[in-house]
Amino acid sequence: MPNIAVPKQLTRTVISARGLTKKYGDFAAVNGISFDVPAGESFGLLGPNGAGKSTTMRMIGGVSQRTSGELAIMGLDPEQHGPEVRAHLGVVPQQDNLDEDLRVRDNLIVYGRYFGLPYSYLRPKADELLEFAQLSDKAKAKVDSLSGGMKRRLTIARSLINEPKILLLDEPTTGLDPQARHILWDRLFRLKEQGVTLVLTTHYMDEAEQLCDRLIVVDKGQIMAEGSPAALIREYSTREVLELRFGSERNATVAAQLEGIGERLETLPDRVLIYTHDGETSLEQVSARGLHPVTSLVRRSSLEDVFLRLTGRSLVD
Ligand SMILES: Nc1ncnc2c1ncn2[C@@H]1O[C@H](COP(=O)(O)OP(=O)(O)O)[C@@H](O)[C@H]1O
Ligand SMILES: [Mg+2]
């Protein structure tokens, strides 16, 4: 068996996965993925629903047993050293699992007691975390009176009670409105500035672009690509994208007449995408062929384009 538990002082890798696999019967939810996360990095798993993101997070968190492969958190196998590994981790699961019977501040205190932390530590810590989560004025409120964004911030505050070095966030902003998402992104950015290693999953390409230093694109339990958002876009897409809409009936037929413009063409049900280094010039070429879209838009390439290129599908369906 290869030993990947390298001593901490020799490496700054805090999470290491090799051939990590999780099967449910014959079905591989996670199918042999390998990655390393260095300390202080904000590392993402970007992929659509069912890609295996939550399953991977649960294996890292030590609450799901892997079928095969190697996994080390701070050099320790979470299946062999559960309590030690959990002491280093903060966990924000995909579904909030706050205690609805307890008031906001008490959720933090009671959770801290599970770690065996004393009240003398927990009381000031809870107040500090409520301040951080912008929930101080809700300290005595009932959990079920909180908005979705507030619940998410409380779950994050709770995950920080043991001052973890690594924070696992499974879809931190799914289901939240844009304003609530931005508040959350700001809080996560602060944690990153404080040196906390962030591992987050998302199917939102803008979230991945905002928060991740580096990410893996996952689909059907496998890694399709790995790199920084900018490097992935450079490698798998062009600088610009020209989006054309000819009306739902016509996109596919017109696409044939666009051949040769730009580097590459994608035909979606509602629009045609021309991948190009210069969107405006490509648009002039479209007009020169006597084609007149209902709408046209030139934009920069995004991780959505990377995903489309890699899988032939959209991230969000
Ligand atoms: N307990 C389970 N039993 C059987 N299949 C599961 C179980 N949990 C997850 N799966 C399947 O594994 C795949 C990956 O799930 P998941 O890790 O939740 O994906 P993601 O978080 O990327 O949406 C999905 O096809 C899902 O249906
Ligand atoms: Mg999930």
PDB file of N, CA and C in Angstrom, residues 87-124:
ATOM      1  N   ALA A  87     -11.375  17.257  14.566  1.00  0.00           N
ATOM      2  CA  ALA A  87     -10.933  18.412  15.361  1.00  0.00           C
ATOM      3  C   ALA A  87     -10.330  19.497  14.465  1.00  0.00           C
ATOM      4  N   HIS A  88      -9.825  19.103  13.304  1.00  0.00           N
ATOM      5  CA  HIS A  88      -9.230  20.069  12.365  1.00  0.00           C
ATOM      6  C   HIS A  88     -10.247  20.640  11.388  1.00  0.00           C
ATOM      7  N   LEU A  89     -11.421  19.998  11.313  1.00  0.00           N
ATOM      8  CA  LEU A  89     -12.376  20.332  10.254  1.00  0.00           C
ATOM      9  C   LEU A  89     -13.572  21.123  10.767  1.00  0.00           C
ATOM     10  N   GLY A  90     -14.033  22.053   9.951  1.00  0.00           N
ATOM     11  CA  GLY A  90     -15.355  22.627  10.125  1.00  0.00           C
ATOM     12  C   GLY A  90     -16.202  22.123   8.969  1.00  0.00           C
ATOM     13  N   VAL A  91     -17.437  21.748   9.235  1.00  0.00           N
ATOM     14  CA  VAL A  91     -18.252  21.138   8.189  1.00  0.00           C
ATOM     15  C   VAL A  91     -19.566  21.902   8.009  1.00  0.00           C
ATOM     16  N   VAL A  92     -19.795  22.330   6.784  1.00  0.00           N
ATOM     17  CA  VAL A  92     -21.067  22.963   6.423  1.00  0.00           C
ATOM     18  C   VAL A  92     -21.731  22.054   5.396  1.00  0.00           C
ATOM     19  N   PRO A  93     -22.682  21.210   5.843  1.00  0.00           N
ATOM     20  CA  PRO A  93     -23.288  20.263   4.910  1.00  0.00           C
ATOM     21  C   PRO A  93     -24.216  20.950   3.914  1.00  0.00           C
ATOM     22  N   GLN A  94     -24.566  20.211   2.862  1.00  0.00           N
ATOM     23  CA  GLN A  94     -25.411  20.795   1.814  1.00  0.00           C
ATOM     24  C   GLN A  94     -26.747  21.268   2.395  1.00  0.00           C
ATOM     25  N   GLN A  95     -27.332  20.462   3.280  1.00  0.00           N
ATOM     26  CA  GLN A  95     -28.587  20.849   3.943  1.00  0.00           C
ATOM     27  C   GLN A  95     -28.262  21.351   5.343  1.00  0.00           C
ATOM     28  N   ASP A  96     -28.743  22.544   5.697  1.00  0.00           N
ATOM     29  CA  ASP A  96     -28.558  23.025   7.061  1.00  0.00           C
ATOM     30  C   ASP A  96     -29.164  22.018   8.028  1.00  0.00           C
ATOM     31  N   ASN A  97     -28.430  21.679   9.075  1.00  0.00           N
ATOM     32  CA  ASN A  97     -28.983  20.766  10.091  1.00  0.00           C
ATOM     33  C   ASN A  97     -28.880  21.413  11.465  1.00  0.00           C
ATOM     34  N   LEU A  98     -29.372  22.652  11.531  1.00  0.00           N
ATOM     35  CA  LEU A  98     -29.393  23.386  12.790  1.00  0.00           C
ATOM     36  C   LEU A  98     -30.449  22.781  13.719  1.00  0.00           C
ATOM     37  N   ASP A  99     -30.268  23.010  15.002  1.00  0.00           N
ATOM     38  CA  ASP A  99     -31.268  22.541  15.962  1.00  0.00           C
ATOM     39  C   ASP A  99     -32.358  23.599  16.083  1.00  0.00           C
ATOM     40  N   GLU A 100     -33.503  23.293  15.471  1.00  0.00           N
ATOM     41  CA  GLU A 100     -34.591  24.283  15.383  1.00  0.00           C
ATOM     42  C   GLU A 100     -35.205  24.566  16.763  1.00  0.00           C
ATOM     43  N   ASP A 101     -35.000  23.642  17.712  1.00  0.00           N
ATOM     44  CA  ASP A 101     -35.580  23.848  19.045  1.00  0.00           C
ATOM     45  C   ASP A 101     -34.755  24.824  19.884  1.00  0.00           C
ATOM     46  N   LEU A 102     -33.520  25.057  19.459  1.00  0.00           N
ATOM     47  CA  LEU A 102     -32.637  25.934  20.231  1.00  0.00           C
ATOM     48  C   LEU A 102     -32.581  27.307  19.590  1.00  0.00           C
ATOM     49  N   ARG A 103     -32.303  28.301  20.422  1.00  0.00           N
ATOM     50  CA  ARG A 103     -32.145  29.643  19.895  1.00  0.00           C
ATOM     51  C   ARG A 103     -30.789  29.765  19.215  1.00  0.00           C
ATOM     52  N   VAL A 104     -30.623  30.855  18.472  1.00  0.00           N
ATOM     53  CA  VAL A 104     -29.459  31.007  17.595  1.00  0.00           C
ATOM     54  C   VAL A 104     -28.134  30.805  18.354  1.00  0.00           C
ATOM     55  N   ARG A 105     -27.929  31.570  19.418  1.00  0.00           N
ATOM     56  CA  ARG A 105     -26.649  31.483  20.131  1.00  0.00           C
ATOM     57  C   ARG A 105     -26.444  30.105  20.757  1.00  0.00           C
ATOM     58  N   ASP A 106     -27.545  29.515  21.252  1.00  0.00           N
ATOM     59  CA  ASP A 106     -27.435  28.208  21.901  1.00  0.00           C
ATOM     60  C   ASP A 106     -27.035  27.114  20.911  1.00  0.00           C
ATOM     61  N   ASN A 107     -27.380  27.297  19.630  1.00  0.00           N
ATOM     62  CA  ASN A 107     -26.919  26.348  18.624  1.00  0.00           C
ATOM     63  C   ASN A 107     -25.389  26.257  18.613  1.00  0.00           C
ATOM     64  N   LEU A 108     -24.749  27.398  18.778  1.00  0.00           N
ATOM     65  CA  LEU A 108     -23.283  27.415  18.773  1.00  0.00           C
ATOM     66  C   LEU A 108     -22.730  26.763  20.032  1.00  0.00           C
ATOM     67  N   ILE A 109     -23.316  27.105  21.164  1.00  0.00           N
ATOM     68  CA  ILE A 109     -22.810  26.607  22.449  1.00  0.00           C
ATOM     69  C   ILE A 109     -22.978  25.082  22.542  1.00  0.00           C
ATOM     70  N   VAL A 110     -24.172  24.600  22.174  1.00  0.00           N
ATOM     71  CA  VAL A 110     -24.438  23.165  22.290  1.00  0.00           C
ATOM     72  C   VAL A 110     -23.527  22.376  21.343  1.00  0.00           C
ATOM     73  N   TYR A 111     -23.339  22.918  20.133  1.00  0.00           N
ATOM     74  CA  TYR A 111     -22.447  22.248  19.171  1.00  0.00           C
ATOM     75  C   TYR A 111     -21.022  22.185  19.719  1.00  0.00           C
ATOM     76  N   GLY A 112     -20.590  23.282  20.327  1.00  0.00           N
ATOM     77  CA  GLY A 112     -19.244  23.319  20.923  1.00  0.00           C
ATOM     78  C   GLY A 112     -19.077  22.300  22.035  1.00  0.00           C
ATOM     79  N   ARG A 113     -20.189  22.013  22.736  1.00  0.00           N
ATOM     80  CA  ARG A 113     -20.111  21.024  23.826  1.00  0.00           C
ATOM     81  C   ARG A 113     -19.821  19.627  23.273  1.00  0.00           C
ATOM     82  N   TYR A 114     -20.290  19.356  22.009  1.00  0.00           N
ATOM     83  CA  TYR A 114     -19.975  18.060  21.402  1.00  0.00           C
ATOM     84  C   TYR A 114     -18.467  17.862  21.262  1.00  0.00           C
ATOM     85  N   PHE A 115     -17.769  18.975  21.096  1.00  0.00           N
ATOM     86  CA  PHE A 115     -16.304  18.894  20.989  1.00  0.00           C
ATOM     87  C   PHE A 115     -15.655  18.882  22.370  1.00  0.00           C
ATOM     88  N   GLY A 116     -16.470  18.938  23.416  1.00  0.00           N
ATOM     89  CA  GLY A 116     -15.924  18.946  24.772  1.00  0.00           C
ATOM     90  C   GLY A 116     -15.306  20.286  25.161  1.00  0.00           C
ATOM     91  N   LEU A 117     -15.712  21.353  24.455  1.00  0.00           N
ATOM     92  CA  LEU A 117     -15.138  22.667  24.752  1.00  0.00           C
ATOM     93  C   LEU A 117     -15.841  23.272  25.978  1.00  0.00           C
ATOM     94  N   PRO A 118     -15.104  23.932  26.871  1.00  0.00           N
ATOM     95  CA  PRO A 118     -15.706  24.468  28.100  1.00  0.00           C
ATOM     96  C   PRO A 118     -16.527  25.735  27.849  1.00  0.00           C
ATOM     97  N   TYR A 119     -17.524  25.962  28.713  1.00  0.00           N
ATOM     98  CA  TYR A 119     -18.366  27.146  28.593  1.00  0.00           C
ATOM     99  C   TYR A 119     -17.534  28.430  28.633  1.00  0.00           C
ATOM    100  N   SER A 120     -16.481  28.426  29.419  1.00  0.00           N
ATOM    101  CA  SER A 120     -15.659  29.643  29.543  1.00  0.00           C
ATOM    102  C   SER A 120     -15.055  30.039  28.198  1.00  0.00           C
ATOM    103  N   TYR A 121     -14.801  29.037  27.341  1.00  0.00           N
ATOM    104  CA  TYR A 121     -14.331  29.299  25.974  1.00  0.00           C
ATOM    105  C   TYR A 121     -15.520  29.608  25.058  1.00  0.00           C
ATOM    106  N   LEU A 122     -16.596  28.839  25.220  1.00  0.00           N
ATOM    107  CA  LEU A 122     -17.692  28.891  24.257  1.00  0.00           C
ATOM    108  C   LEU A 122     -18.493  30.190  24.314  1.00  0.00           C
ATOM    109  N   ARG A 123     -18.684  30.752  25.498  1.00  0.00           N
ATOM    110  CA  ARG A 123     -19.536  31.949  25.587  1.00  0.00           C
ATOM    111  C   ARG A 123     -18.949  33.111  24.786  1.00  0.00           C
ATOM    112  N   PRO A 124     -17.710  33.504  25.052  1.00  0.00           N
ATOM    113  CA  PRO A 124     -17.161  34.604  24.231  1.00  0.00           C
ATOM    114  C   PRO A 124     -16.986  34.203  22.758  1.00  0.00           C
TER     115      PRO A 124
END
